[in-house]
PDB file of C-alpha atoms (C1' of nucleotides) in Angstrom:
ATOM      1  CA  MET A  21      -0.100   0.041  -0.132  1.00  0.00           C
ATOM      2  CA  THR A  22       2.988   2.351  -0.596  1.00  0.00           C
ATOM      3  CA  ALA A  23       3.030   4.688  -3.572  1.00  0.00           C
ATOM      4  CA  PRO A  24       3.902   2.776  -6.628  1.00  0.00           C
ATOM      5  CA  SER A  25       7.752   2.710  -6.511  1.00  0.00           C
ATOM      6  CA  ALA A  26       7.761   6.212  -4.930  1.00  0.00           C
ATOM      7  CA  ALA A  27       9.572   4.608  -2.180  1.00  0.00           C
ATOM      8  CA  ARG A  28      12.669   3.976  -4.201  1.00  0.00           C
ATOM      9  CA  GLU A  29      13.605   7.343  -5.634  1.00  0.00           C
ATOM     10  CA  LEU A  30      17.409   8.162  -5.939  1.00  0.00           C
ATOM     11  CA  ALA A  31      18.878  11.218  -5.078  1.00  0.00           C
ATOM     12  CA  HIS A  32      20.625  13.059  -7.987  1.00  0.00           C
ATOM     13  CA  PRO A  33      22.348  16.372  -8.079  1.00  0.00           C
ATOM     14  CA  ALA A  34      20.598  18.872 -10.287  1.00  0.00           C
ATOM     15  CA  ARG A  35      22.331  19.774 -13.466  1.00  0.00           C
ATOM     16  CA  GLU A  36      23.538  23.072 -11.907  1.00  0.00           C
ATOM     17  CA  GLY A  37      24.780  21.212  -8.882  1.00  0.00           C
ATOM     18  CA  ILE A  38      27.304  19.061 -10.750  1.00  0.00           C
ATOM     19  CA  ARG A  39      30.822  19.928  -9.893  1.00  0.00           C
ATOM     20  CA  LEU A  40      33.719  19.504 -12.111  1.00  0.00           C
ATOM     21  CA  GLU A  41      35.992  18.347  -9.405  1.00  0.00           C
ATOM     22  CA  ALA A  42      33.500  15.549  -8.357  1.00  0.00           C
ATOM     23  CA  VAL A  43      33.154  14.497 -12.098  1.00  0.00           C
ATOM     24  CA  LEU A  44      36.837  14.291 -12.441  1.00  0.00           C
ATOM     25  CA  HIS A  45      37.384  12.519  -9.077  1.00  0.00           C
ATOM     26  CA  ALA A  46      34.544   9.895 -10.236  1.00  0.00           C
ATOM     27  CA  LEU A  47      36.335   9.258 -13.324  1.00  0.00           C
ATOM     28  CA  SER A  48      39.830   9.040 -11.873  1.00  0.00           C
ATOM     29  CA  ASP A  49      39.073   5.437 -10.735  1.00  0.00           C
ATOM     30  CA  PRO A  50      39.910   2.826 -13.355  1.00  0.00           C
ATOM     31  CA  LEU A  51      36.832   0.637 -12.645  1.00  0.00           C
ATOM     32  CA  ARG A  52      34.489   3.574 -12.707  1.00  0.00           C
ATOM     33  CA  LEU A  53      36.094   4.996 -15.819  1.00  0.00           C
ATOM     34  CA  GLY A  54      35.514   1.612 -17.338  1.00  0.00           C
ATOM     35  CA  LEU A  55      31.750   1.678 -16.353  1.00  0.00           C
ATOM     36  CA  VAL A  56      31.386   4.979 -18.076  1.00  0.00           C
ATOM     37  CA  ARG A  57      33.171   3.790 -21.181  1.00  0.00           C
ATOM     38  CA  ASP A  58      30.776   0.918 -21.257  1.00  0.00           C
ATOM     39  CA  LEU A  59      27.714   3.103 -20.770  1.00  0.00           C
ATOM     40  CA  ASP A  60      28.777   5.409 -23.467  1.00  0.00           C
ATOM     41  CA  ALA A  61      29.422   2.583 -25.943  1.00  0.00           C
ATOM     42  CA  ALA A  62      26.014   0.873 -25.240  1.00  0.00           C
ATOM     43  CA  GLN A  63      24.223   4.054 -26.004  1.00  0.00           C
ATOM     44  CA  SER A  64      21.456   2.843 -23.649  1.00  0.00           C
ATOM     45  CA  GLU A  65      20.631   2.184 -20.270  1.00  0.00           C
ATOM     46  CA  LEU A  66      22.409  -0.756 -18.497  1.00  0.00           C
ATOM     47  CA  SER A  67      21.660  -2.640 -15.285  1.00  0.00           C
ATOM     48  CA  CYS A  68      24.243  -2.860 -12.653  1.00  0.00           C
ATOM     49  CA  SER A  69      24.272  -6.545 -13.001  1.00  0.00           C
ATOM     50  CA  HIS A  70      25.139  -6.210 -16.497  1.00  0.00           C
ATOM     51  CA  PHE A  71      28.763  -5.504 -15.726  1.00  0.00           C
ATOM     52  CA  ASP A  72      31.043  -8.374 -14.854  1.00  0.00           C
ATOM     53  CA  LEU A  73      33.341  -6.845 -12.433  1.00  0.00           C
ATOM     54  CA  PRO A  74      36.129  -7.997 -10.087  1.00  0.00           C
ATOM     55  CA  VAL A  75      34.480  -6.787  -6.968  1.00  0.00           C
ATOM     56  CA  THR A  76      31.623  -7.770  -4.718  1.00  0.00           C
ATOM     57  CA  LYS A  77      28.182  -6.554  -5.091  1.00  0.00           C
ATOM     58  CA  SER A  78      28.312  -3.799  -2.240  1.00  0.00           C
ATOM     59  CA  THR A  79      31.523  -2.507  -3.881  1.00  0.00           C
ATOM     60  CA  THR A  80      29.610  -2.361  -7.069  1.00  0.00           C
ATOM     61  CA  THR A  81      26.803  -0.312  -5.511  1.00  0.00           C
ATOM     62  CA  HIS A  82      29.389   1.919  -4.042  1.00  0.00           C
ATOM     63  CA  HIS A  83      31.006   2.713  -7.318  1.00  0.00           C
ATOM     64  CA  PHE A  84      27.711   3.385  -8.959  1.00  0.00           C
ATOM     65  CA  ARG A  85      26.803   5.677  -6.209  1.00  0.00           C
ATOM     66  CA  VAL A  86      29.812   7.691  -6.600  1.00  0.00           C
ATOM     67  CA  LEU A  87      29.057   8.137 -10.212  1.00  0.00           C
ATOM     68  CA  ARG A  88      25.372   9.062  -9.343  1.00  0.00           C
ATOM     69  CA  GLU A  89      26.118  11.559  -6.757  1.00  0.00           C
ATOM     70  CA  SER A  90      28.842  13.139  -8.744  1.00  0.00           C
ATOM     71  CA  GLY A  91      26.301  13.632 -11.504  1.00  0.00           C
ATOM     72  CA  VAL A  92      27.914  11.322 -14.138  1.00  0.00           C
ATOM     73  CA  VAL A  93      25.250   8.799 -14.352  1.00  0.00           C
ATOM     74  CA  ARG A  94      21.425   8.701 -13.902  1.00  0.00           C
ATOM     75  CA  GLN A  95      19.885   5.682 -12.078  1.00  0.00           C
ATOM     76  CA  VAL A  96      16.342   4.489 -11.965  1.00  0.00           C
ATOM     77  CA  TYR A  97      14.859   1.256 -10.486  1.00  0.00           C
ATOM     78  CA  ARG A  98      13.108  -0.987 -13.225  1.00  0.00           C
ATOM     79  CA  GLY A  99      11.517  -3.682 -11.080  1.00  0.00           C
ATOM     80  CA  THR A 100      14.408  -5.535  -9.168  1.00  0.00           C
ATOM     81  CA  ALA A 101      16.967  -4.115 -11.470  1.00  0.00           C
ATOM     82  CA  LYS A 102      18.686  -0.593 -11.278  1.00  0.00           C
ATOM     83  CA  MET A 103      19.355   0.898 -14.586  1.00  0.00           C
ATOM     84  CA  ASN A 104      22.131   3.274 -15.394  1.00  0.00           C
ATOM     85  CA  VAL A 105      22.455   5.916 -18.141  1.00  0.00           C
ATOM     86  CA  LEU A 106      25.092   8.451 -18.759  1.00  0.00           C
ATOM     87  CA  ARG A 107      23.918  12.036 -18.128  1.00  0.00           C
ATOM     88  CA  ARG A 108      25.275  13.097 -21.383  1.00  0.00           C
ATOM     89  CA  ASP A 109      22.951  16.128 -22.056  1.00  0.00           C
ATOM     90  CA  ASP A 110      23.684  17.545 -18.653  1.00  0.00           C
ATOM     91  CA  LEU A 111      27.446  17.114 -18.794  1.00  0.00           C
ATOM     92  CA  ASP A 112      27.799  18.481 -22.345  1.00  0.00           C
ATOM     93  CA  ALA A 113      25.675  21.520 -21.342  1.00  0.00           C
ATOM     94  CA  LEU A 114      27.673  22.256 -18.536  1.00  0.00           C
ATOM     95  CA  PHE A 115      31.120  21.283 -19.811  1.00  0.00           C
ATOM     96  CA  PRO A 116      31.059  21.098 -23.507  1.00  0.00           C
ATOM     97  CA  GLY A 117      33.607  18.555 -24.896  1.00  0.00           C
ATOM     98  CA  LEU A 118      34.754  17.434 -21.567  1.00  0.00           C
ATOM     99  CA  LEU A 119      33.152  13.866 -21.623  1.00  0.00           C
ATOM    100  CA  ASP A 120      33.939  13.154 -25.230  1.00  0.00           C
ATOM    101  CA  SER A 121      37.726  14.089 -24.583  1.00  0.00           C
ATOM    102  CA  ILE A 122      37.973  12.146 -21.642  1.00  0.00           C
ATOM    103  CA  LEU A 123      36.431   8.945 -23.277  1.00  0.00           C
ATOM    104  CA  ALA A 124      38.592   9.448 -26.199  1.00  0.00           C
ATOM    105  CA  ALA A 125      41.731   9.774 -23.880  1.00  0.00           C
ATOM    106  CA  ALA A 126      40.654   6.617 -22.360  1.00  0.00           C
ATOM    107  CA  ARG A 127      40.362   4.866 -25.690  1.00  0.00           C
ATOM    108  CA  ALA A 128      43.877   6.219 -26.703  1.00  0.00           C
ATOM    109  CA  GLN A 129      45.382   4.965 -23.617  1.00  0.00           C
ATOM    110  CA  GLU A 130      43.844   1.704 -24.215  1.00  0.00           C
ATOM    111  CA  ASP A 131      44.898   1.466 -27.716  1.00  0.00           C
ATOM    112  CA  ARG A 132      48.490   2.157 -26.659  1.00  0.00           C
ATOM    113  CA  ARG A 133      48.318  -0.395 -24.156  1.00  0.00           C
ATOM    114  CA  ALA A 134      47.130  -2.965 -26.578  1.00  0.00           C
ATOM    115  CA  ALA A 135      49.840  -1.935 -29.170  1.00  0.00           C
ATOM    116  CA  ASP A 136      52.584  -2.395 -26.474  1.00  0.00           C
ATOM    117  CA  CYS A 137      51.543  -5.902 -25.799  1.00  0.00           C
ATOM    118  CA  ARG A 138      51.349  -6.659 -29.684  1.00  0.00           C
ATOM    119  CA  PRO A 139      52.240 -10.191 -30.455  1.00  0.00           C
ATOM    120  CA  PRO A 140      55.617 -10.729 -32.336  1.00  0.00           C
ATOM    121  CA  ARG A 141      54.257 -11.251 -35.744  1.00  0.00           C
ATOM    122  CA  ALA A 142      51.287  -9.030 -35.492  1.00  0.00           C
ATOM    123  CA  ARG A 143      52.458  -6.169 -37.853  1.00  0.00           C
ATOM    124  CA  GLN A 144      52.870  -8.715 -40.734  1.00  0.00           C
ATOM    125  CA  GLY A 145      49.761 -10.775 -40.346  1.00  0.00           C
TER     126      GLY A 145
ATOM    127  CA  MET B  28      82.309  19.691  -5.226  1.00  0.00           C
ATOM    128  CA  THR B  29      79.023  18.094  -6.280  1.00  0.00           C
ATOM    129  CA  ALA B  30      78.219  18.163 -10.072  1.00  0.00           C
ATOM    130  CA  PRO B  31      76.659  21.408 -10.743  1.00  0.00           C
ATOM    131  CA  SER B  32      72.849  21.225  -9.772  1.00  0.00           C
ATOM    132  CA  ALA B  33      72.899  17.475 -10.611  1.00  0.00           C
ATOM    133  CA  ALA B  34      72.141  16.765  -7.231  1.00  0.00           C
ATOM    134  CA  ARG B  35      68.698  18.713  -7.709  1.00  0.00           C
ATOM    135  CA  GLU B  36      67.195  16.783 -10.275  1.00  0.00           C
ATOM    136  CA  LEU B  37      63.365  15.760 -10.022  1.00  0.00           C
ATOM    137  CA  ALA B  38      61.937  12.703 -11.216  1.00  0.00           C
ATOM    138  CA  HIS B  39      59.043  13.011 -13.870  1.00  0.00           C
ATOM    139  CA  PRO B  40      57.160  10.390 -15.721  1.00  0.00           C
ATOM    140  CA  ALA B  41      58.069   9.919 -19.375  1.00  0.00           C
ATOM    141  CA  ARG B  42      55.529  10.895 -21.645  1.00  0.00           C
ATOM    142  CA  GLU B  43      54.378   7.249 -22.390  1.00  0.00           C
ATOM    143  CA  GLY B  44      54.396   6.849 -18.497  1.00  0.00           C
ATOM    144  CA  ILE B  45      51.587   9.534 -17.968  1.00  0.00           C
ATOM    145  CA  ARG B  46      48.280   7.802 -16.997  1.00  0.00           C
ATOM    146  CA  LEU B  47      44.717   9.205 -17.648  1.00  0.00           C
ATOM    147  CA  GLU B  48      43.526   8.255 -14.219  1.00  0.00           C
ATOM    148  CA  ALA B  49      46.560   9.891 -12.482  1.00  0.00           C
ATOM    149  CA  VAL B  50      45.941  13.043 -14.253  1.00  0.00           C
ATOM    150  CA  LEU B  51      42.061  13.339 -13.695  1.00  0.00           C
ATOM    151  CA  HIS B  52      42.973  12.520  -9.996  1.00  0.00           C
ATOM    152  CA  ALA B  53      45.486  15.385  -9.909  1.00  0.00           C
ATOM    153  CA  LEU B  54      43.002  17.748 -11.341  1.00  0.00           C
ATOM    154  CA  SER B  55      40.190  16.711  -9.143  1.00  0.00           C
ATOM    155  CA  ASP B  56      41.576  18.678  -6.261  1.00  0.00           C
ATOM    156  CA  PRO B  57      40.302  22.197  -6.552  1.00  0.00           C
ATOM    157  CA  LEU B  58      43.661  23.789  -5.152  1.00  0.00           C
ATOM    158  CA  ARG B  59      45.599  21.853  -7.787  1.00  0.00           C
ATOM    159  CA  LEU B  60      43.041  22.595 -10.707  1.00  0.00           C
ATOM    160  CA  GLY B  61      43.530  26.407  -9.734  1.00  0.00           C
ATOM    161  CA  LEU B  62      47.243  25.913  -9.960  1.00  0.00           C
ATOM    162  CA  VAL B  63      46.860  24.469 -13.531  1.00  0.00           C
ATOM    163  CA  ARG B  64      44.510  27.174 -14.491  1.00  0.00           C
ATOM    164  CA  ASP B  65      47.122  29.843 -13.371  1.00  0.00           C
ATOM    165  CA  LEU B  66      49.886  28.032 -15.187  1.00  0.00           C
ATOM    166  CA  ASP B  67      47.826  27.957 -18.372  1.00  0.00           C
ATOM    167  CA  ALA B  68      46.982  31.623 -18.238  1.00  0.00           C
ATOM    168  CA  ALA B  69      50.531  32.601 -17.544  1.00  0.00           C
ATOM    169  CA  GLN B  70      51.869  30.716 -20.551  1.00  0.00           C
ATOM    170  CA  SER B  71      55.285  30.715 -18.903  1.00  0.00           C
ATOM    171  CA  GLU B  72      56.875  29.244 -15.907  1.00  0.00           C
ATOM    172  CA  LEU B  73      55.972  30.151 -12.476  1.00  0.00           C
ATOM    173  CA  SER B  74      57.576  29.543  -9.271  1.00  0.00           C
ATOM    174  CA  CYS B  75      55.876  27.779  -6.383  1.00  0.00           C
ATOM    175  CA  SER B  76      56.111  30.817  -4.265  1.00  0.00           C
ATOM    176  CA  HIS B  77      54.393  32.823  -7.131  1.00  0.00           C
ATOM    177  CA  PHE B  78      50.996  31.298  -5.798  1.00  0.00           C
ATOM    178  CA  ASP B  79      49.306  32.712  -2.803  1.00  0.00           C
ATOM    179  CA  LEU B  80      47.632  29.654  -1.372  1.00  0.00           C
ATOM    180  CA  PRO B  81      45.709  29.171   1.800  1.00  0.00           C
ATOM    181  CA  VAL B  82      47.844  26.260   2.968  1.00  0.00           C
ATOM    182  CA  THR B  83      51.423  25.806   4.349  1.00  0.00           C
ATOM    183  CA  LYS B  84      54.610  25.571   2.531  1.00  0.00           C
ATOM    184  CA  SER B  85      54.697  21.842   3.041  1.00  0.00           C
ATOM    185  CA  THR B  86      51.317  21.376   1.778  1.00  0.00           C
ATOM    186  CA  THR B  87      52.285  23.367  -1.283  1.00  0.00           C
ATOM    187  CA  THR B  88      55.152  21.235  -1.813  1.00  0.00           C
ATOM    188  CA  HIS B  89      52.861  18.083  -1.690  1.00  0.00           C
ATOM    189  CA  HIS B  90      50.347  19.450  -4.248  1.00  0.00           C
ATOM    190  CA  PHE B  91      52.914  20.372  -6.786  1.00  0.00           C
ATOM    191  CA  ARG B  92      54.494  16.926  -6.400  1.00  0.00           C
ATOM    192  CA  VAL B  93      51.139  15.321  -6.998  1.00  0.00           C
ATOM    193  CA  LEU B  94      50.998  17.381 -10.276  1.00  0.00           C
ATOM    194  CA  ARG B  95      54.522  16.640 -11.170  1.00  0.00           C
ATOM    195  CA  GLU B  96      54.214  12.842 -10.551  1.00  0.00           C
ATOM    196  CA  SER B  97      51.155  12.510 -12.470  1.00  0.00           C
ATOM    197  CA  GLY B  98      52.719  14.195 -15.493  1.00  0.00           C
ATOM    198  CA  VAL B  99      50.704  17.280 -15.441  1.00  0.00           C
ATOM    199  CA  VAL B 100      53.693  19.835 -14.749  1.00  0.00           C
ATOM    200  CA  ARG B 101      57.326  19.754 -15.349  1.00  0.00           C
ATOM    201  CA  GLN B 102      59.449  21.344 -12.438  1.00  0.00           C
ATOM    202  CA  VAL B 103      63.112  22.457 -12.405  1.00  0.00           C
ATOM    203  CA  TYR B 104      65.310  24.374  -9.946  1.00  0.00           C
ATOM    204  CA  ARG B 105      66.173  27.895 -10.967  1.00  0.00           C
ATOM    205  CA  GLY B 106      68.412  29.145  -8.043  1.00  0.00           C
ATOM    206  CA  THR B 107      66.495  28.787  -4.915  1.00  0.00           C
ATOM    207  CA  ALA B 108      63.154  28.692  -6.654  1.00  0.00           C
ATOM    208  CA  LYS B 109      61.353  25.863  -8.272  1.00  0.00           C
ATOM    209  CA  MET B 110      59.764  26.861 -11.501  1.00  0.00           C
ATOM    210  CA  ASN B 111      56.510  24.852 -12.840  1.00  0.00           C
ATOM    211  CA  VAL B 112      55.290  24.554 -16.463  1.00  0.00           C
ATOM    212  CA  LEU B 113      52.427  22.768 -17.861  1.00  0.00           C
ATOM    213  CA  ARG B 114      53.330  19.688 -19.949  1.00  0.00           C
ATOM    214  CA  ARG B 115      51.084  20.878 -22.619  1.00  0.00           C
ATOM    215  CA  ASP B 116      52.881  19.182 -25.463  1.00  0.00           C
ATOM    216  CA  ASP B 117      52.984  15.809 -23.657  1.00  0.00           C
ATOM    217  CA  LEU B 118      49.317  16.110 -22.709  1.00  0.00           C
ATOM    218  CA  ASP B 119      48.138  17.025 -26.025  1.00  0.00           C
ATOM    219  CA  ALA B 120      50.153  14.304 -27.731  1.00  0.00           C
ATOM    220  CA  LEU B 121      48.643  11.738 -25.516  1.00  0.00           C
ATOM    221  CA  PHE B 122      45.133  12.929 -24.887  1.00  0.00           C
ATOM    222  CA  PRO B 123      44.150  15.409 -27.676  1.00  0.00           C
ATOM    223  CA  GLY B 124      41.757  18.128 -26.302  1.00  0.00           C
ATOM    224  CA  LEU B 125      41.610  16.692 -22.752  1.00  0.00           C
ATOM    225  CA  LEU B 126      43.451  19.552 -21.157  1.00  0.00           C
ATOM    226  CA  ASP B 127      41.877  22.269 -23.123  1.00  0.00           C
ATOM    227  CA  SER B 128      38.320  20.914 -22.318  1.00  0.00           C
ATOM    228  CA  ILE B 129      39.080  20.498 -18.450  1.00  0.00           C
ATOM    229  CA  LEU B 130      40.304  24.053 -18.376  1.00  0.00           C
ATOM    230  CA  ALA B 131      37.385  25.252 -20.433  1.00  0.00           C
ATOM    231  CA  ALA B 132      35.101  23.351 -17.994  1.00  0.00           C
ATOM    232  CA  ALA B 133      36.818  25.008 -15.098  1.00  0.00           C
ATOM    233  CA  ARG B 134      36.320  28.416 -16.645  1.00  0.00           C
ATOM    234  CA  ALA B 135      32.646  27.743 -17.289  1.00  0.00           C
ATOM    235  CA  GLN B 136      31.954  26.572 -13.758  1.00  0.00           C
ATOM    236  CA  GLU B 137      33.864  29.823 -12.453  1.00  0.00           C
ATOM    237  CA  ASP B 138      31.769  31.865 -14.593  1.00  0.00           C
ATOM    238  CA  ARG B 139      28.425  30.257 -13.461  1.00  0.00           C
ATOM    239  CA  ARG B 140      29.519  30.795  -9.804  1.00  0.00           C
ATOM    240  CA  ALA B 141      30.315  34.403 -10.575  1.00  0.00           C
ATOM    241  CA  ALA B 142      26.791  34.830 -12.357  1.00  0.00           C
ATOM    242  CA  ASP B 143      25.115  33.360  -9.314  1.00  0.00           C
ATOM    243  CA  CYS B 144      26.612  35.745  -6.913  1.00  0.00           C
ATOM    244  CA  ARG B 145      25.935  38.670  -9.205  1.00  0.00           C
ATOM    245  CA  PRO B 146      25.085  41.834  -7.313  1.00  0.00           C
ATOM    246  CA  PRO B 147      21.332  42.979  -7.619  1.00  0.00           C
ATOM    247  CA  ARG B 148      21.936  45.823 -10.208  1.00  0.00           C
ATOM    248  CA  ALA B 149      24.699  44.116 -12.059  1.00  0.00           C
ATOM    249  CA  ARG B 150      22.590  43.614 -15.175  1.00  0.00           C
ATOM    250  CA  GLN B 151      21.817  46.934 -15.728  1.00  0.00           C
ATOM    251  CA  GLY B 152      25.005  48.707 -14.912  1.00  0.00           C
TER     252      GLY B 152
ATOM    253  C1'  DT C   4       3.267 -17.732  -0.149  1.00  0.00           C
ATOM    254  C1'  DT C   5       7.629 -19.160  -0.967  1.00  0.00           C
ATOM    255  C1'  DC C   6      11.891 -18.460  -3.226  1.00  0.00           C
ATOM    256  C1'  DG C   7      15.596 -16.454  -5.856  1.00  0.00           C
ATOM    257  C1'  DT C   8      17.720 -12.530  -7.741  1.00  0.00           C
ATOM    258  C1'  DA C   9      19.240  -7.525  -7.630  1.00  0.00           C
ATOM    259  C1'  DG C  10      20.665  -4.430  -4.819  1.00  0.00           C
ATOM    260  C1'  DT C  11      21.280  -2.071   0.126  1.00  0.00           C
ATOM    261  C1'  DA C  12      23.094  -0.938   4.663  1.00  0.00           C
ATOM    262  C1'  DA C  13      26.067  -1.225   8.380  1.00  0.00           C
ATOM    263  C1'  DG C  14      30.458  -2.022   9.969  1.00  0.00           C
ATOM    264  C1'  DG C  15      35.250  -3.050   9.750  1.00  0.00           C
ATOM    265  C1'  DC C  16      39.922  -2.719   7.833  1.00  0.00           C
ATOM    266  C1'  DG C  17      44.041  -1.053   5.452  1.00  0.00           C
ATOM    267  C1'  DA C  18      45.621   2.387   2.283  1.00  0.00           C
ATOM    268  C1'  DT C  19      45.582   6.990   0.675  1.00  0.00           C
ATOM    269  C1'  DT C  20      44.651  11.900   1.103  1.00  0.00           C
ATOM    270  C1'  DG C  21      44.960  16.773   2.552  1.00  0.00           C
ATOM    271  C1'  DT C  22      46.523  19.149   6.246  1.00  0.00           C
ATOM    272  C1'  DC C  23      49.747  20.941   9.755  1.00  0.00           C
ATOM    273  C1'  DA C  24      54.139  22.006  12.729  1.00  0.00           C
ATOM    274  C1'  DA C  25      58.905  21.530  13.291  1.00  0.00           C
ATOM    275  C1'  DA C  26      63.293  20.895  11.801  1.00  0.00           C
ATOM    276  C1'  DC C  27      66.164  20.894   7.894  1.00  0.00           C
ATOM    277  C1'  DT C  28      68.637  22.037   3.117  1.00  0.00           C
ATOM    278  C1'  DT C  29      69.978  24.911  -0.607  1.00  0.00           C
ATOM    279  C1'  DA C  30      71.310  28.900  -2.862  1.00  0.00           C
ATOM    280  C1'  DG C  31      71.913  33.664  -3.083  1.00  0.00           C
ATOM    281  C1'  DA C  32      72.669  38.201  -0.977  1.00  0.00           C
ATOM    282  C1'  DA C  33      74.659  41.224   2.777  1.00  0.00           C
TER     283       DA C  33
ATOM    284  C1'  DT D  25      80.586  34.021   6.937  1.00  0.00           C
ATOM    285  C1'  DT D  26      76.284  35.106   8.334  1.00  0.00           C
ATOM    286  C1'  DC D  27      71.466  35.665   7.123  1.00  0.00           C
ATOM    287  C1'  DT D  28      67.303  35.035   4.674  1.00  0.00           C
ATOM    288  C1'  DA D  29      64.150  33.152   1.306  1.00  0.00           C
ATOM    289  C1'  DA D  30      62.534  29.046  -1.033  1.00  0.00           C
ATOM    290  C1'  DG D  31      61.548  24.644  -0.546  1.00  0.00           C
ATOM    291  C1'  DT D  32      61.921  19.716   1.609  1.00  0.00           C
ATOM    292  C1'  DT D  33      61.388  15.983   4.838  1.00  0.00           C
ATOM    293  C1'  DT D  34      59.527  13.742   8.686  1.00  0.00           C
ATOM    294  C1'  DG D  35      55.782  12.557  11.328  1.00  0.00           C
ATOM    295  C1'  DA D  36      51.451  13.319  12.950  1.00  0.00           C
ATOM    296  C1'  DC D  37      46.341  13.654  12.478  1.00  0.00           C
ATOM    297  C1'  DA D  38      41.433  13.235  10.865  1.00  0.00           C
ATOM    298  C1'  DA D  39      38.914  12.147   6.774  1.00  0.00           C
ATOM    299  C1'  DT D  40      38.093   9.514   2.779  1.00  0.00           C
ATOM    300  C1'  DC D  41      38.616   5.752  -0.180  1.00  0.00           C
ATOM    301  C1'  DG D  42      38.159   0.975  -2.063  1.00  0.00           C
ATOM    302  C1'  DC D  43      37.415  -3.127  -0.401  1.00  0.00           C
ATOM    303  C1'  DC D  44      35.321  -6.965   2.103  1.00  0.00           C
ATOM    304  C1'  DT D  45      31.569  -9.727   4.998  1.00  0.00           C
ATOM    305  C1'  DT D  46      27.277 -10.141   7.056  1.00  0.00           C
ATOM    306  C1'  DA D  47      22.677  -9.354   7.275  1.00  0.00           C
ATOM    307  C1'  DC D  48      19.017  -6.890   5.134  1.00  0.00           C
ATOM    308  C1'  DT D  49      15.063  -5.269   1.639  1.00  0.00           C
ATOM    309  C1'  DA D  50      12.545  -5.105  -2.643  1.00  0.00           C
ATOM    310  C1'  DC D  51      10.668  -7.078  -6.450  1.00  0.00           C
ATOM    311  C1'  DG D  52       9.057 -10.704  -9.668  1.00  0.00           C
ATOM    312  C1'  DA D  53       8.213 -15.658 -10.672  1.00  0.00           C
ATOM    313  C1'  DA D  54       6.809 -20.401  -9.486  1.00  0.00           C
TER     314       DA D  54
END
DNA sequence: TTCGTAGTAAGGCGATTGTCAAACTTAGAA
DNA sequence: TTCTAAGTTTGACAATCGCCTTACTACGAA
């Protein structure tokens, strides 16, 4: 007899409440940066359980909360799942180009890492 | 009788050793982000003592070391002073557009903050 | 109603962070 | 040589972080 799903609202900062320092801090953790990369690539909302992370469920909850409270993602409950989307519109409005250049930087770094571990004959295959 | 100033070399990561996560972490501190903004605006090297910071000398040393060890600034001794420059070339080569978009974001945030505290009649002056 | 899956909350643990005070070093000026 | 300004080092402190375990809640399916 509770209001339908009103009990499971999640607190998000308003667009104007999003702080650059908090965003940079949220993205400075490798695991969280990976989540954001995946969310960006997916172009759709993903549940927390979609990700196969090397940490426990409660640590996963912690990381998603950091992303939500810093304004990087928006989270909503959908049945028993909690769905996550990048707050691209808000971030682009506040900090034009920031998210894209960070994601591009992450890709560039990943590409260099892959190139360094290139197998001996890879160049000629 | 030591080699002239060889004793005061500072360790810096090579360009390839600069990690995105470390850069984002370094810039996620408001005081350090401010230092980087000033260094960018100055377009020249600045000594540590040039900055008027609300912390002690040893805390200042700490913050500049974080910036140096993450690859954001390059530091050299010049007499008794320690000069700082942004490693713009290295950062731009590794992460094109990243530094500029972070600096632009910092400026945008600052501008909004200033606009929010705008005095009553400012619009019409 | 019972059960399983998704996620939360509380608490603890070791490492890191931002800060300081105090004592020290280094280089240039008097 | 002495003094001073700039920066370092050490050690401390409280706060935060990333992580875990254990116990819990919320929802949907059987």
